[in-house]
XYZ file of N, CA and C in Angstrom:
285
model
N 148.914 73.268 95.891
C 148.379 72.961 97.511
C 147.968 74.757 98.608
N 147.160 74.001 99.026
C 146.770 75.328 99.670
C 147.144 75.516 100.677
N 147.238 77.031 101.118
C 148.174 77.371 101.923
C 146.988 76.585 103.413
N 147.416 76.280 104.670
C 146.504 76.076 105.635
C 146.700 76.550 106.360
N 146.990 78.305 106.227
C 146.528 79.161 106.706
C 144.858 79.638 106.371
N 145.073 79.600 104.493
C 144.123 80.169 104.265
C 142.765 78.804 104.532
N 143.398 77.885 103.810
C 142.191 76.815 104.748
C 141.604 77.284 106.087
N 142.788 77.242 107.005
C 141.831 77.795 108.568
C 140.796 79.547 108.460
N 140.775 80.368 107.463
C 140.171 81.489 107.565
C 139.239 81.049 106.740
N 138.792 80.469 105.365
C 138.086 79.493 104.387
C 136.836 78.976 105.767
N 137.850 77.726 106.428
C 136.615 77.505 107.875
C 136.452 78.243 108.647
N 136.805 78.843 108.874
C 135.954 80.494 109.868
C 135.805 81.010 109.484
N 135.602 81.114 108.065
C 134.238 83.092 107.417
C 132.675 81.331 107.383
N 133.052 80.395 106.835
C 131.804 79.283 107.303
C 131.109 78.944 108.027
N 132.045 78.451 109.441
C 131.276 78.673 110.443
C 130.769 80.324 111.592
N 131.277 81.234 110.887
C 131.383 81.716 111.768
C 129.846 83.036 111.461
N 129.669 83.138 109.607
C 128.685 83.407 108.846
C 127.851 82.248 109.196
N 128.132 81.114 109.798
C 126.109 80.354 109.947
C 125.410 81.293 110.908
N 125.970 81.861 112.016
C 125.302 82.400 112.711
C 124.283 83.387 112.700
N 124.883 84.531 111.369
C 124.533 85.643 110.759
C 122.720 85.460 110.877
N 122.088 84.041 109.982
C 121.149 83.790 109.231
C 119.708 83.758 110.654
N 120.099 83.727 112.229
C 119.443 82.806 113.621
C 119.757 84.554 113.842
N 120.308 85.788 113.927
C 120.929 86.778 114.669
C 119.810 87.303 113.639
N 119.694 87.443 112.339
C 118.857 87.877 111.805
C 117.131 88.043 112.039
N 116.965 86.427 112.133
C 115.900 86.042 111.942
C 114.933 86.081 113.638
N 115.979 86.005 114.569
C 115.604 86.405 115.886
C 115.525 88.270 116.076
N 116.290 88.524 115.261
C 116.178 90.163 115.023
C 114.945 91.148 115.056
N 114.362 90.026 113.516
C 113.434 90.084 112.192
C 111.691 89.975 113.180
N 111.937 88.238 114.553
C 110.791 88.249 114.799
C 110.679 88.064 116.291
N 112.022 88.484 116.686
C 111.988 88.740 118.179
C 111.292 87.105 118.982
N 111.744 85.861 117.985
C 111.443 84.395 118.548
C 112.725 83.450 118.739
N 112.743 83.430 120.762
C 113.738 82.735 120.477
C 113.156 81.418 121.548
N 112.100 80.657 121.109
C 111.640 79.443 122.029
C 112.348 78.582 121.518
N 112.969 78.409 120.529
C 113.383 76.816 120.334
C 114.745 77.163 120.334
N 115.094 78.305 120.766
C 116.502 77.954 121.706
C 116.759 77.702 122.819
N 117.989 76.918 123.063
C 118.166 75.806 124.982
C 118.159 77.127 124.955
N 118.328 77.999 126.482
C 119.604 78.876 126.623
C 121.121 78.284 127.467
N 120.074 76.603 127.774
C 121.622 76.108 128.843
C 123.218 75.997 127.552
N 122.351 75.304 126.702
C 123.230 75.139 124.996
C 124.200 76.421 124.557
N 122.809 77.306 124.596
C 123.884 79.064 123.919
C 124.281 79.470 124.666
N 124.198 78.801 126.264
C 124.830 79.675 127.619
C 126.687 78.496 127.281
N 126.588 77.920 127.465
C 128.258 77.089 126.832
C 128.340 76.896 125.937
N 127.639 77.129 125.105
C 128.910 77.589 123.692
C 129.105 78.676 123.498
N 128.513 79.521 124.487
C 129.635 81.162 123.555
C 130.367 80.798 124.812
N 130.544 80.440 125.974
C 131.448 80.018 126.900
C 132.479 78.923 126.217
N 132.264 77.998 125.743
C 133.328 77.653 124.665
C 134.029 78.373 123.725
N 133.332 78.984 123.153
C 134.038 80.286 122.064
C 134.450 81.392 122.526
N 134.389 81.775 123.528
C 134.827 81.672 124.603
C 136.468 81.936 125.381
N 136.376 80.238 125.498
C 137.730 79.626 125.285
C 138.487 79.635 124.316
N 137.977 79.510 123.299
C 138.702 78.533 122.098
C 139.249 80.680 121.648
N 138.761 81.435 121.635
C 138.942 82.603 121.111
C 140.463 83.025 122.383
N 139.714 82.971 123.958
C 141.410 83.087 124.539
C 142.994 81.981 123.676
N 142.245 80.495 123.659
C 143.267 80.265 123.125
C 144.150 80.839 121.990
N 143.075 81.779 121.663
C 143.534 81.624 119.976
C 144.638 82.872 119.947
N 144.704 83.047 120.965
C 145.277 84.732 121.423
C 146.669 83.803 122.126
N 146.735 83.311 122.843
C 148.030 82.871 122.919
C 148.366 81.818 123.231
N 147.850 81.541 122.148
C 148.803 80.733 120.697
C 149.068 81.776 119.307
N 148.107 82.668 119.411
C 148.539 84.007 118.591
C 148.233 83.086 117.052
N 147.425 82.737 116.733
C 146.673 82.160 115.605
C 145.438 82.559 114.908
N 145.929 83.765 114.352
C 144.940 84.327 113.520
C 143.704 84.292 112.896
N 143.309 83.040 112.469
C 142.049 82.379 112.229
C 141.336 82.382 113.477
N 141.794 81.705 113.919
C 141.020 81.031 115.102
C 140.559 82.565 115.833
N 141.433 83.904 116.318
C 141.069 84.765 116.827
C 140.090 85.030 116.046
N 140.262 85.506 114.892
C 139.220 86.372 113.810
C 137.786 85.394 114.117
N 137.644 83.944 113.617
C 136.800 83.563 113.506
C 136.260 83.548 115.177
N 136.389 83.293 115.989
C 135.911 83.140 117.337
C 135.737 84.516 117.953
N 135.889 85.729 117.619
C 135.855 87.157 118.132
C 134.686 87.195 117.415
N 134.547 87.358 116.073
C 133.136 87.491 115.662
C 131.909 86.377 115.567
N 132.894 85.236 116.400
C 131.406 83.818 116.835
C 130.747 84.770 117.747
N 131.779 85.196 118.826
C 131.440 85.337 119.965
C 130.357 86.342 120.092
N 130.886 87.562 119.096
C 130.029 88.725 119.698
C 128.392 87.934 118.507
N 128.686 87.042 117.655
C 127.095 87.170 116.949
C 126.342 86.209 117.951
N 126.656 85.296 118.781
C 126.553 83.911 119.249
C 125.989 85.104 121.120
N 127.132 85.578 121.362
C 126.661 86.358 122.534
C 125.438 87.544 122.115
N 124.978 87.369 120.893
C 123.357 88.630 120.353
C 122.269 87.522 121.133
N 122.496 86.654 120.566
C 121.626 85.274 120.441
C 121.090 85.029 121.756
N 122.615 84.747 122.236
C 122.832 84.823 124.244
C 121.006 85.566 124.721
N 122.115 86.743 124.394
C 121.451 88.382 125.306
C 120.155 88.177 124.756
N 119.610 87.254 123.958
C 117.817 88.286 123.227
C 117.309 87.111 123.914
N 118.075 85.616 124.036
C 117.215 84.592 124.535
C 116.697 84.665 126.536
N 118.408 85.244 126.752
C 118.254 85.946 128.151
C 116.968 86.378 128.168
N 117.014 87.970 127.177
C 116.061 88.809 127.598
C 114.560 87.806 127.489
N 114.360 87.337 126.751
C 112.965 86.230 126.017
C 112.787 85.911 127.943
N 113.435 85.120 128.457
C 113.554 84.834 129.620
C 112.513 85.488 130.570
N 113.397 86.173 130.424
C 113.182 87.000 131.540
C 111.496 87.734 131.406
N 111.464 88.194 130.837
C 110.298 89.006 129.607
C 108.688 87.755 130.402
N 109.220 87.026 130.287
C 107.967 85.639 130.333
C 108.357 85.166 131.633
N 109.085 85.227 132.463
C 109.360 85.341 134.510
C 108.389 86.400 134.665
N 108.313 87.682 134.232
C 107.577 88.594 134.716
C 105.930 88.640 133.889
N 106.059 88.040 133.201
C 104.468 87.647 132.401
C 103.622 86.859 132.962
N 104.343 85.644 133.379
C 103.507 84.574 133.898
C 103.777 84.823 135.483
N 101.753 84.660 135.803
C 101.428 84.471 137.118
C 102.527 83.594 138.218
N 102.336 84.332 139.362
C 103.061 83.254 139.993
C 101.607 82.450 140.802
N 102.078 81.050 141.061
C 101.060 80.336 141.855
C 101.040 79.831 143.473
N 100.407 80.288 143.814
C 100.634 80.057 144.919
C 100.996 78.442 145.513
């Protein structure tokens, strides 16, 4: 029988590692056009809340997974915000 904590760490590893290819792709191509700013903002806030929950409950699989996911997802969010700001500056303002 598998230890439930091990199951939690395996699940955490899988879901957390799923963000690595997206971060690497954005860093390589600087392309964030297909990423929703609203969705990623909401997602990052949700991951932050899961981290707070894990810390409160002292649940290490939740803490570890969400701390790493928060870092990776925040990188994507910040790169998206950077690109949105650049596009606003580059776009001519219509009168």
